[in-house]
CSV table of C-alpha atoms in Angstrom, one decimal:
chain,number,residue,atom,x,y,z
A,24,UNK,CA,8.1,-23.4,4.2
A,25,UNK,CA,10.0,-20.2,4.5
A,26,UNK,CA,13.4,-20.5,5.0
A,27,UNK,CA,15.7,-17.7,6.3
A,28,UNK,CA,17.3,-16.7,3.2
A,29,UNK,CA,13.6,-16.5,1.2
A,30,UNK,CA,12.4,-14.1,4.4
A,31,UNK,CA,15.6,-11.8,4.3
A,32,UNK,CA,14.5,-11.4,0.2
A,33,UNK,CA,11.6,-10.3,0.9
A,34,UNK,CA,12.1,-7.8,3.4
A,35,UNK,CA,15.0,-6.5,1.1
A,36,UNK,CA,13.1,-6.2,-1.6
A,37,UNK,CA,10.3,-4.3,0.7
A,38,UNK,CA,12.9,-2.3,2.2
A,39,UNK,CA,13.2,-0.3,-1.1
A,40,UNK,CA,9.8,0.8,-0.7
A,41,UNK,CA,10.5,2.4,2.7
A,42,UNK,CA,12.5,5.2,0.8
A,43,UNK,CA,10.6,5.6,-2.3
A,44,UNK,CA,8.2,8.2,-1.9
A,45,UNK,CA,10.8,10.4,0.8
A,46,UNK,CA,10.6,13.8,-1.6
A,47,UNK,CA,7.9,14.7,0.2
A,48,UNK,CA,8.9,14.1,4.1
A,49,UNK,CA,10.6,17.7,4.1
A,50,UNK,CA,7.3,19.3,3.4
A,51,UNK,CA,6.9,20.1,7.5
A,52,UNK,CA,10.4,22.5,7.2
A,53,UNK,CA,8.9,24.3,4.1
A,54,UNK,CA,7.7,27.4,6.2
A,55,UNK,CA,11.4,27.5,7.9
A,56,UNK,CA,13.3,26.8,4.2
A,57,UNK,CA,10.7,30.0,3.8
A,58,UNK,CA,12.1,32.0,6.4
A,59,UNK,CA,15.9,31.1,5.6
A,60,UNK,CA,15.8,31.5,2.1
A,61,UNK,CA,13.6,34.7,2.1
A,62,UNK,CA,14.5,36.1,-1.3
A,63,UNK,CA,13.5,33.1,-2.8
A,64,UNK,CA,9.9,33.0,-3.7
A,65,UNK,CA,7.5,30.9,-2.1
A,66,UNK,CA,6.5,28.8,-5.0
A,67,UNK,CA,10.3,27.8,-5.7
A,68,UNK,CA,10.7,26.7,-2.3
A,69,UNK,CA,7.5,24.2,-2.7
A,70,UNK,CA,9.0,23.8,-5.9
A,71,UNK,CA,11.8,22.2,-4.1
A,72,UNK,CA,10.2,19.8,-2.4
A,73,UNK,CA,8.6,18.3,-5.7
A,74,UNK,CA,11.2,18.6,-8.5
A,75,UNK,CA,12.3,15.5,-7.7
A,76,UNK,CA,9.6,14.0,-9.5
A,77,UNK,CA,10.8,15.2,-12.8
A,78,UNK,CA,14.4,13.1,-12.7
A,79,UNK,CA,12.2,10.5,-11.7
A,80,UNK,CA,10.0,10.6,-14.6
A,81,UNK,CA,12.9,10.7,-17.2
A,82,UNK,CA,14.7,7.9,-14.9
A,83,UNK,CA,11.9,5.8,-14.8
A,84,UNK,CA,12.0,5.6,-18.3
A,85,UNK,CA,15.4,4.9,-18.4
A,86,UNK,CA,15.5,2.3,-15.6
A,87,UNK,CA,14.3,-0.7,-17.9
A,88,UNK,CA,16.9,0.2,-20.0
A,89,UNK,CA,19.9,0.6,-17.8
A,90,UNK,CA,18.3,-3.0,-15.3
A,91,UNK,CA,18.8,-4.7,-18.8
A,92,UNK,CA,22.9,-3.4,-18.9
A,93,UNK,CA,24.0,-4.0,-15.7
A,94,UNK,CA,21.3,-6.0,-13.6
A,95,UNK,CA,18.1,-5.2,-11.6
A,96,UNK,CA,20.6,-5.6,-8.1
A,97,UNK,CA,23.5,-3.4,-9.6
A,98,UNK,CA,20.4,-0.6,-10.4
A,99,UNK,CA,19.0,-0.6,-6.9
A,100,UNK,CA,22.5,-0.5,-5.3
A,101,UNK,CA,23.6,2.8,-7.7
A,102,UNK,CA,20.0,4.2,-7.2
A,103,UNK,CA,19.8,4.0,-3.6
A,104,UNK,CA,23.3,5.6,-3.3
A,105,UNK,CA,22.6,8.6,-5.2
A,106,UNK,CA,19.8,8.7,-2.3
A,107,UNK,CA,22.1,8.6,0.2
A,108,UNK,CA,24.4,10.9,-1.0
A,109,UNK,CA,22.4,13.2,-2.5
A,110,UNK,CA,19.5,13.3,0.1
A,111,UNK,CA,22.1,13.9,3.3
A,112,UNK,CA,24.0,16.8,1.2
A,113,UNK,CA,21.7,20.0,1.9
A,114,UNK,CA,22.2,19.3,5.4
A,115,UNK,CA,25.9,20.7,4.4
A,116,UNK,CA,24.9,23.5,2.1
A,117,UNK,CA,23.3,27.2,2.4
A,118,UNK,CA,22.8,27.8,-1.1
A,119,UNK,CA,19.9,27.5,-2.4
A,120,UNK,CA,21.1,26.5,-6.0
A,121,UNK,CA,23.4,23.9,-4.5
A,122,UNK,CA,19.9,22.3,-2.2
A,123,UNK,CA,18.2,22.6,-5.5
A,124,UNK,CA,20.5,20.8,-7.3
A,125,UNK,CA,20.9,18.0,-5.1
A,126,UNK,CA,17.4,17.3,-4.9
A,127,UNK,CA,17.7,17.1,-8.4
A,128,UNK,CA,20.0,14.3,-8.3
A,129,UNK,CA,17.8,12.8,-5.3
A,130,UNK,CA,15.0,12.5,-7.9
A,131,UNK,CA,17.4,10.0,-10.4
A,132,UNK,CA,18.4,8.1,-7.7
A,133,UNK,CA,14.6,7.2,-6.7
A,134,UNK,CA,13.7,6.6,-10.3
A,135,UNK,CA,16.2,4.0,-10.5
A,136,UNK,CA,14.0,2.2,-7.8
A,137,UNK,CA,11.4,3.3,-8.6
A,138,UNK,CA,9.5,0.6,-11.1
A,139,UNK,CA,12.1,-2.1,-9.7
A,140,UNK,CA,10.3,-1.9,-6.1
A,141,UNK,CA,7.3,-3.2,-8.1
A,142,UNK,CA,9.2,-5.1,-10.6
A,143,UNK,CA,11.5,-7.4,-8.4
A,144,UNK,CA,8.6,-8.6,-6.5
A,145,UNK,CA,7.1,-10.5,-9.6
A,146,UNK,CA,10.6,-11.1,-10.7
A,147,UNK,CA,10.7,-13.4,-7.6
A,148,UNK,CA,7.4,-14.3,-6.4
A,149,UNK,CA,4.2,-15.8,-7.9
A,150,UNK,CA,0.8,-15.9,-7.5
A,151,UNK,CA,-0.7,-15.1,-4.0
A,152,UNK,CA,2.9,-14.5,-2.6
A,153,UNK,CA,3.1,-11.9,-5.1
A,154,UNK,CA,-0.2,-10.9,-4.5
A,155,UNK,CA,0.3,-10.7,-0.8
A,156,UNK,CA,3.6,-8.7,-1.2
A,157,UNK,CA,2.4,-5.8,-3.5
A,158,UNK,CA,0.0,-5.0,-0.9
A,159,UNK,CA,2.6,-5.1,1.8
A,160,UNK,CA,5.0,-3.3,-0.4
A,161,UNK,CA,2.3,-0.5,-0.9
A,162,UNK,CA,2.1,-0.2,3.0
A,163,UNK,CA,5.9,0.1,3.5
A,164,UNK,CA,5.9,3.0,0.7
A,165,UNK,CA,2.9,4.6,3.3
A,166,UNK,CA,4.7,3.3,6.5
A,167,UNK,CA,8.1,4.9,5.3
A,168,UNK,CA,6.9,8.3,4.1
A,169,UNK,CA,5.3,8.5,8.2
A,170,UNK,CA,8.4,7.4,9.7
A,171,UNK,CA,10.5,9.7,8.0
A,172,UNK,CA,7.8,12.6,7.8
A,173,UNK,CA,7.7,12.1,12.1
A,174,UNK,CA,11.5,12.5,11.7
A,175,UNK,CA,11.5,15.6,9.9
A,176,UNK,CA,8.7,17.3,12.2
A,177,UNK,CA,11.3,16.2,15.3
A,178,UNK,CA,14.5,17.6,13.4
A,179,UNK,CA,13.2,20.7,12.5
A,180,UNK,CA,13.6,22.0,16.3
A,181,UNK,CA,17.2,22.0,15.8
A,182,UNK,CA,17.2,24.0,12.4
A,183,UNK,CA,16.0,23.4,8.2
A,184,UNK,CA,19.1,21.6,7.4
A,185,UNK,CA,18.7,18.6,9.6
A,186,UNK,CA,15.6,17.8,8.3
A,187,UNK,CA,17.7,16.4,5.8
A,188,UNK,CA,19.0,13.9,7.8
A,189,UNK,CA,16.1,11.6,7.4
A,190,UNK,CA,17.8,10.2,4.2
A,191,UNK,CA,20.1,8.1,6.5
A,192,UNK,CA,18.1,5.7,6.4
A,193,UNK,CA,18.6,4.7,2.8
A,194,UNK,CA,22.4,3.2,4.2
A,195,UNK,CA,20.8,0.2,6.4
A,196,UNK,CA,18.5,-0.5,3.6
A,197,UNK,CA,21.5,-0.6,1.2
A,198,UNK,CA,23.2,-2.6,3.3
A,199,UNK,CA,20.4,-5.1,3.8
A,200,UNK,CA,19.5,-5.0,-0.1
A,201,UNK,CA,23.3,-5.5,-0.8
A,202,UNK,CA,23.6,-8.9,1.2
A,203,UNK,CA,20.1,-10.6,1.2
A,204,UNK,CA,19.3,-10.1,-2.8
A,205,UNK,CA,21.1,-12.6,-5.2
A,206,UNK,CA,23.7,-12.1,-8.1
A,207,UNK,CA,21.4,-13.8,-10.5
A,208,UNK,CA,21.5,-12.5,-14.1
A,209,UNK,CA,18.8,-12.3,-16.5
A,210,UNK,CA,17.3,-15.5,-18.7
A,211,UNK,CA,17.3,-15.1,-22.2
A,212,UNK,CA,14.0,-15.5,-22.7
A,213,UNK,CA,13.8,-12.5,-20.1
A,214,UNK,CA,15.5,-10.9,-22.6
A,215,UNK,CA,13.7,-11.4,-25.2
A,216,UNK,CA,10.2,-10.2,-23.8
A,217,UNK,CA,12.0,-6.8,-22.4
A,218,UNK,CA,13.4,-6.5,-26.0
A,219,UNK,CA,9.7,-7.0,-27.9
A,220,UNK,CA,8.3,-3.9,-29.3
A,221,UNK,CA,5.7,-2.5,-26.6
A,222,UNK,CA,2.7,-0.1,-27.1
A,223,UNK,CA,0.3,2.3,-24.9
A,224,UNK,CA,-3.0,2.0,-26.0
A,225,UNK,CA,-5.6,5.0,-25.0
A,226,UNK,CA,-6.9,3.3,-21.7
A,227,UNK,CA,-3.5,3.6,-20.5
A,228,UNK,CA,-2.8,7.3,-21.3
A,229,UNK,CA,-6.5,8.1,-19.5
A,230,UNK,CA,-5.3,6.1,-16.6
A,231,UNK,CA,-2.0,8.0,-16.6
A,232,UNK,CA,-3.8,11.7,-16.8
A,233,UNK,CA,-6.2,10.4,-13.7
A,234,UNK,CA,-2.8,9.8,-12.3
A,235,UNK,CA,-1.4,13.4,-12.4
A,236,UNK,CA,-4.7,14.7,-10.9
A,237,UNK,CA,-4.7,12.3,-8.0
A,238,UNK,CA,-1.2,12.3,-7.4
A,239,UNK,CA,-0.7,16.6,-8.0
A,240,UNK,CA,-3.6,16.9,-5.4
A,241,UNK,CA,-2.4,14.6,-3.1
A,242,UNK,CA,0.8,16.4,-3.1
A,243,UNK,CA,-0.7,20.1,-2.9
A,244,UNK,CA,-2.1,18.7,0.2
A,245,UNK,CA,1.2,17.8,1.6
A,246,UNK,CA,3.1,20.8,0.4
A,247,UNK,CA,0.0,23.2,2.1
A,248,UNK,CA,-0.7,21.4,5.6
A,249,UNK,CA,2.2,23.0,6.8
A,250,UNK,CA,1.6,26.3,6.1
A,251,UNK,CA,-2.3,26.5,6.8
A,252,UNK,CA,-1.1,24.8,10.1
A,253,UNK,CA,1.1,27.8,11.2
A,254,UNK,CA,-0.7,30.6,9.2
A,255,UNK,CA,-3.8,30.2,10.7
A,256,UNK,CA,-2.0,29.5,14.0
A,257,UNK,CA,-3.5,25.6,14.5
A,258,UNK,CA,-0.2,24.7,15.8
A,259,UNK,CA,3.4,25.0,15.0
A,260,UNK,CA,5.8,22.9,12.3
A,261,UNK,CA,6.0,20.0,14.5
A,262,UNK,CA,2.4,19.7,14.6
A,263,UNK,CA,2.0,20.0,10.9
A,264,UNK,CA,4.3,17.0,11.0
A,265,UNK,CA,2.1,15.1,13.5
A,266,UNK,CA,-1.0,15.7,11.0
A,267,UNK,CA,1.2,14.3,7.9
A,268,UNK,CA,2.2,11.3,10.1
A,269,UNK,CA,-1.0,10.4,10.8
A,270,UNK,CA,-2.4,10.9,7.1
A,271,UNK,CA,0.4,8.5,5.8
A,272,UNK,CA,-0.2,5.6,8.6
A,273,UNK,CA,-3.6,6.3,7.2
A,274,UNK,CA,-2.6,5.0,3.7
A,275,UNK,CA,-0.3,2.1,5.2
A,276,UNK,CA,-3.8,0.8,6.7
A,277,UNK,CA,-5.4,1.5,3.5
A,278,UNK,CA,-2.6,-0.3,1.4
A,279,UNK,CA,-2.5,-3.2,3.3
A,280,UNK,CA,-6.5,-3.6,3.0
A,281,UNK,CA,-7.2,-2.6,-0.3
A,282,UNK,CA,-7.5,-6.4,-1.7
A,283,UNK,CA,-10.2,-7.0,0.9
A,284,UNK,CA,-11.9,-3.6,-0.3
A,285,UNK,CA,-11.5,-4.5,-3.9
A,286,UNK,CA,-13.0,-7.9,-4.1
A,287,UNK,CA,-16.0,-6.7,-1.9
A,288,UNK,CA,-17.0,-3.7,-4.0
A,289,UNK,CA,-14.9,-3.9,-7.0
A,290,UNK,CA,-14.5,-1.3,-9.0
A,291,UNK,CA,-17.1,0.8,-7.2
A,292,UNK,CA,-13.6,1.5,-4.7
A,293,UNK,CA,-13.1,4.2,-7.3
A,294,UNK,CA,-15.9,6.1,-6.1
A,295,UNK,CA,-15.1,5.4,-2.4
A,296,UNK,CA,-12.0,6.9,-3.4
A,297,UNK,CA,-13.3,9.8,-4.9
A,298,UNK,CA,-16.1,11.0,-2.6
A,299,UNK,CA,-13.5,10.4,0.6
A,300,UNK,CA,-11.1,12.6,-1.2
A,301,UNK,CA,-14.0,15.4,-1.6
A,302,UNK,CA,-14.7,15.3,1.5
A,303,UNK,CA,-11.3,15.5,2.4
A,304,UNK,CA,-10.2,18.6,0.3
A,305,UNK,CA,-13.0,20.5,1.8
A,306,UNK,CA,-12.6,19.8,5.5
A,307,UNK,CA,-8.7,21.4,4.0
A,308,UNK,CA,-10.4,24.2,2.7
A,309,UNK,CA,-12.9,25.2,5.5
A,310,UNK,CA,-10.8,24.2,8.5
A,311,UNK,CA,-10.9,26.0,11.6
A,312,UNK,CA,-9.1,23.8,13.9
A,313,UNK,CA,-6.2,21.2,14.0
A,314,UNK,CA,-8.3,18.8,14.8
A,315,UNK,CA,-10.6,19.6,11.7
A,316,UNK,CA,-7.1,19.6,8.8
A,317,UNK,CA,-5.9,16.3,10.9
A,318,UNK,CA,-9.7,14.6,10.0
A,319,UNK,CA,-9.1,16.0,6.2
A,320,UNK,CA,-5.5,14.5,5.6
A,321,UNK,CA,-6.6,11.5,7.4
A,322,UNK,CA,-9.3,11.5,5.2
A,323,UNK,CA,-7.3,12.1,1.9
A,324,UNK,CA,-4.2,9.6,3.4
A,325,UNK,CA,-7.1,6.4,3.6
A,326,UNK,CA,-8.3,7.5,-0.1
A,327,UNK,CA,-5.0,8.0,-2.2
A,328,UNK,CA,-3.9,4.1,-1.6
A,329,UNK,CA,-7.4,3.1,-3.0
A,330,UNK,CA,-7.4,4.9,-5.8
A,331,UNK,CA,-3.3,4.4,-6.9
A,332,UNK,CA,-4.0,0.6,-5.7
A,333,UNK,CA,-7.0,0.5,-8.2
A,334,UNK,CA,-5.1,2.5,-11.3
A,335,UNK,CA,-1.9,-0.2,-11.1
A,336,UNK,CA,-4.6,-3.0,-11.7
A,337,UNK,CA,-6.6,-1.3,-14.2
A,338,UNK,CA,-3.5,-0.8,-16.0
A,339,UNK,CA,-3.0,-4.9,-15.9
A,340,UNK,CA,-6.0,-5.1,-17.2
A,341,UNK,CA,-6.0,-3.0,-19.8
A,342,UNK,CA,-2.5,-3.0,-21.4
A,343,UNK,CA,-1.7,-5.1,-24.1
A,344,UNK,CA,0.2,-8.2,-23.7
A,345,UNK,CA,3.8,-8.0,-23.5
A,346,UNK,CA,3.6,-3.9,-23.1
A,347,UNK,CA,3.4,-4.7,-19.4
A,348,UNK,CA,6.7,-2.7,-18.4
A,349,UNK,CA,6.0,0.1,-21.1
A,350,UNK,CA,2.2,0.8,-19.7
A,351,UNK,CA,3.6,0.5,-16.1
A,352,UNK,CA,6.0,2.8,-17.2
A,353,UNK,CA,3.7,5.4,-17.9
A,354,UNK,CA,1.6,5.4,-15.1
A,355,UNK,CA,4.5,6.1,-13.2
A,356,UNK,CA,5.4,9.1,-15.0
A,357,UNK,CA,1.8,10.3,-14.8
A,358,UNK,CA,2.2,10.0,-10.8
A,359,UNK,CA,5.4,11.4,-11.2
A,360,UNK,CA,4.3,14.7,-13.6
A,361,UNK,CA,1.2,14.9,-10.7
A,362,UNK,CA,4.0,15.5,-7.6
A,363,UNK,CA,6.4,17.6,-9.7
A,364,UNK,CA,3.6,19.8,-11.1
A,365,UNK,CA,1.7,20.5,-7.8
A,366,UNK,CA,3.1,23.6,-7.5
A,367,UNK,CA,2.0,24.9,-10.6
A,368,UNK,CA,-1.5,23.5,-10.2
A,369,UNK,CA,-1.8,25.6,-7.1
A,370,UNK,CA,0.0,28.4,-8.7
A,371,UNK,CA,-3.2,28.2,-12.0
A,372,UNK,CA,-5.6,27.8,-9.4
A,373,UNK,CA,-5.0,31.1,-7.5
A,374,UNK,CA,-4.4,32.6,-11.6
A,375,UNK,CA,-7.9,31.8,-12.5
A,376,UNK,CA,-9.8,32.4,-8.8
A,377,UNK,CA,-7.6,35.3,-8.5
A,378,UNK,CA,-7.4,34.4,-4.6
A,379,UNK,CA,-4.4,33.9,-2.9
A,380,UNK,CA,-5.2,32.5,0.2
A,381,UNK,CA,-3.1,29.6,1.0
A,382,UNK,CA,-5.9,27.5,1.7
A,383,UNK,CA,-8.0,28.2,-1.9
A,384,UNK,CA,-6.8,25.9,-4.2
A,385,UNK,CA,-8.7,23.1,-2.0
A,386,UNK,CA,-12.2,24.4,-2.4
A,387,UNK,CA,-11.0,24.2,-6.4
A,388,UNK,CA,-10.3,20.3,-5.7
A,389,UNK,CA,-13.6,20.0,-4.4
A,390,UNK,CA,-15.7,20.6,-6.6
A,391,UNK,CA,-13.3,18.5,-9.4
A,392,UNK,CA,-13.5,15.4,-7.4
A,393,UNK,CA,-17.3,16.1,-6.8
A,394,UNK,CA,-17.4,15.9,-10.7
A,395,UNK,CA,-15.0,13.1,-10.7
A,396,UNK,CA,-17.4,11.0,-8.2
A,397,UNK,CA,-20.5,11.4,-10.6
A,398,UNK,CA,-18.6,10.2,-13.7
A,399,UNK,CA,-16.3,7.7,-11.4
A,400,UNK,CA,-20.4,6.2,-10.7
A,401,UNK,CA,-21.0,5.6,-14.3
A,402,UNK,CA,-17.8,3.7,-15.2
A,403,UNK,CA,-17.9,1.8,-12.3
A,404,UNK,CA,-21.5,0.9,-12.7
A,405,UNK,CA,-20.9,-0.1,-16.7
A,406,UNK,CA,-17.7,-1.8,-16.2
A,407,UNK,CA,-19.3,-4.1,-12.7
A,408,UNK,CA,-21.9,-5.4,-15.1
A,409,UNK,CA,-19.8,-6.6,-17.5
């Protein structure tokens, strides 16, 4: 039976998720933080929309630690905060330095969160509960990054700095998290298991690396649609923002079904993954219409919620025992490297092809995630029969 007081946990504990991958949702103002800021070079301004990925790769690290000190609850509150606080300020600022900064601090805030969205879930819940909540955890992380992405591409008509507005919504879901998740401290035998010596075995550190690829192409996508969008004269900012919408309510769908995928084709959903997301970089590359990026993202939105979905478990299965919160650790960071180093990937990419057309770097993806499928064949293939 589910009372009241079990339901209002859960969706507290969901809640989190809603906020937890907002970096992004300014992407569709990049072109007018562009415009604004026109001594600053274009890369830094991308560069702005991802370095909050690298406080929340040292933070993420750290979060275990500080949970232990002053409880999970305490963590979430102080993280989600700094969200608050720190995601609303550029909406007062004009300085560049000072935005830069703050979306600096943005980043620690969401690392806090960051593993305890996943971690507070089997904290609380067992078996097919738990089961049942990741994936509908991994659809609020997908349904948030829409909502607030729809938001910026509406805000923007006013001007860049109320796209930063968005991050209001981190107060209601402090407020909810505040009153609906217990005071409860940690067992000692809790303790104990966080305190054992942990280890990251070579599986795990291959997992990670896929991680940064998936994740820093993913995110190229993001940081781009925007611009090819208004370069190429598709549309305008707020249809960018449609496009980014619709490739996140893409992923929600994809989240919430990726159990059913996984136990019909098992780990063959790693090539699924791979060849949508070839075909999705491509249709990027070559596209001539809005209607031809929208199909892409779309495309790329469905593939990256297989493909994360299907890491997390293979790092379940793969870690050691009791180095569960060290290996999930690190694939966090390696998602976390992959957003914050986007820009730099798209920054090699035009290095090497010498090209700097703003839509290049995609045809470069293609042909790695065409390589990617092959090998993705033979793993899944061997590790199916076993």
């Amino acid at each position: 039976m589910v009372t009241k007081k079990n339901f209002l946990l859960k969706i507290g504990i969901l809640s989190v998720s809603l906020i937890l991958v907002s970096s992004l949702s300014i992407s569709p103002a990049i072109p007018a933080i562009e415009g604004y800021f026109d001594h600053i070079s274009a890369s830094s301004i991308e560069l702005m929309t991802t370095v909050p990925s690298f406080s929340v790769m040292i933070m993420v690290l750290l979060s275990s630690f500080i949970s232990n000190k002053i409880g999970e609850k305490v963590t979430v509150i102080l993280g989600l905060s700094l969200v608050l606080v720190a995601g609303v300020l550029p909406f007062f600022l004009n300085d560049f330095s000072a935005v830069f900064l703050s979306r600096i601090i943005l980043g620690v805030g969401l690392g806090l969160i960051n593993s305890l969205a996943v971690s507070l879930i089997s904290i609380n819940f067992k078996g097919k509960e738990s089961a049942y909540l990741m994936g509908l955890r991994s659809a609020f992380e997908s349904g948030g990054q829409a909502i607030l992405t729809f938001l910026a591409g509406q805000l923007i008509l006013f001007n860049w700095q109320s796209v930063f507005l968005i991050y209001l919504l981190a107060l209601p879901i402090l407020l909810l998290f505040m009153f609906s998740y217990p005071d409860n401290k940690k067992k000692d035998s809790d303790v104990e298991i966080d305190n054992r010596k942990q280890s990251v075995n070579f599986y795990v550190i291959l997992i990670a690396v896929f991680l940064v690829v998936i994740v820093g192409a993913q995110t190229a996508i993001i940081i781009r649609i925007s611009g090819i969008v208004t370069s190429f004269n598709f549309g305008n900012m707020v249809d960018a923002s449609r496009v980014q919408t619709l490739m996140t309510v893409a992923g929600m769908i994809l989240g919430v079904f990726f159990g059913r995928i996984f136990i019909s084709i098992r780990y063959f959903t790693a090539s699924l993954g791979l060849i949508m997301m070839t075909m999705a970089h491509f249709l990027v590359y070559s596209a001539n219409s809005l209607m031809v990026i929208t199909v892409g993202a779309v495309l790329a939105g469905a593939a990256y919620p297989l493909l994360i979905s299907l890491m997390f478990h293979l790092v379940s299965e793969v870690c050691r025992s009791g180095s569960e919160t060290l290996c999930m650790s690190v694939a966090l960071v390696g998602c976390n490297l992959g957003g914050s180093s986007a820009p730099y990937f798209l920054k090699l990419i035009a290095l090497i092809t010498g090209s700097k057309a703003i839509n290049q770097p995609f045809l470069s993806f293609t042909f790695l995630f065409a390589v990617l499928t092959i090998l993705s064949w033979f793993f899944c293939r061997k590790r199916s029969l076993k």
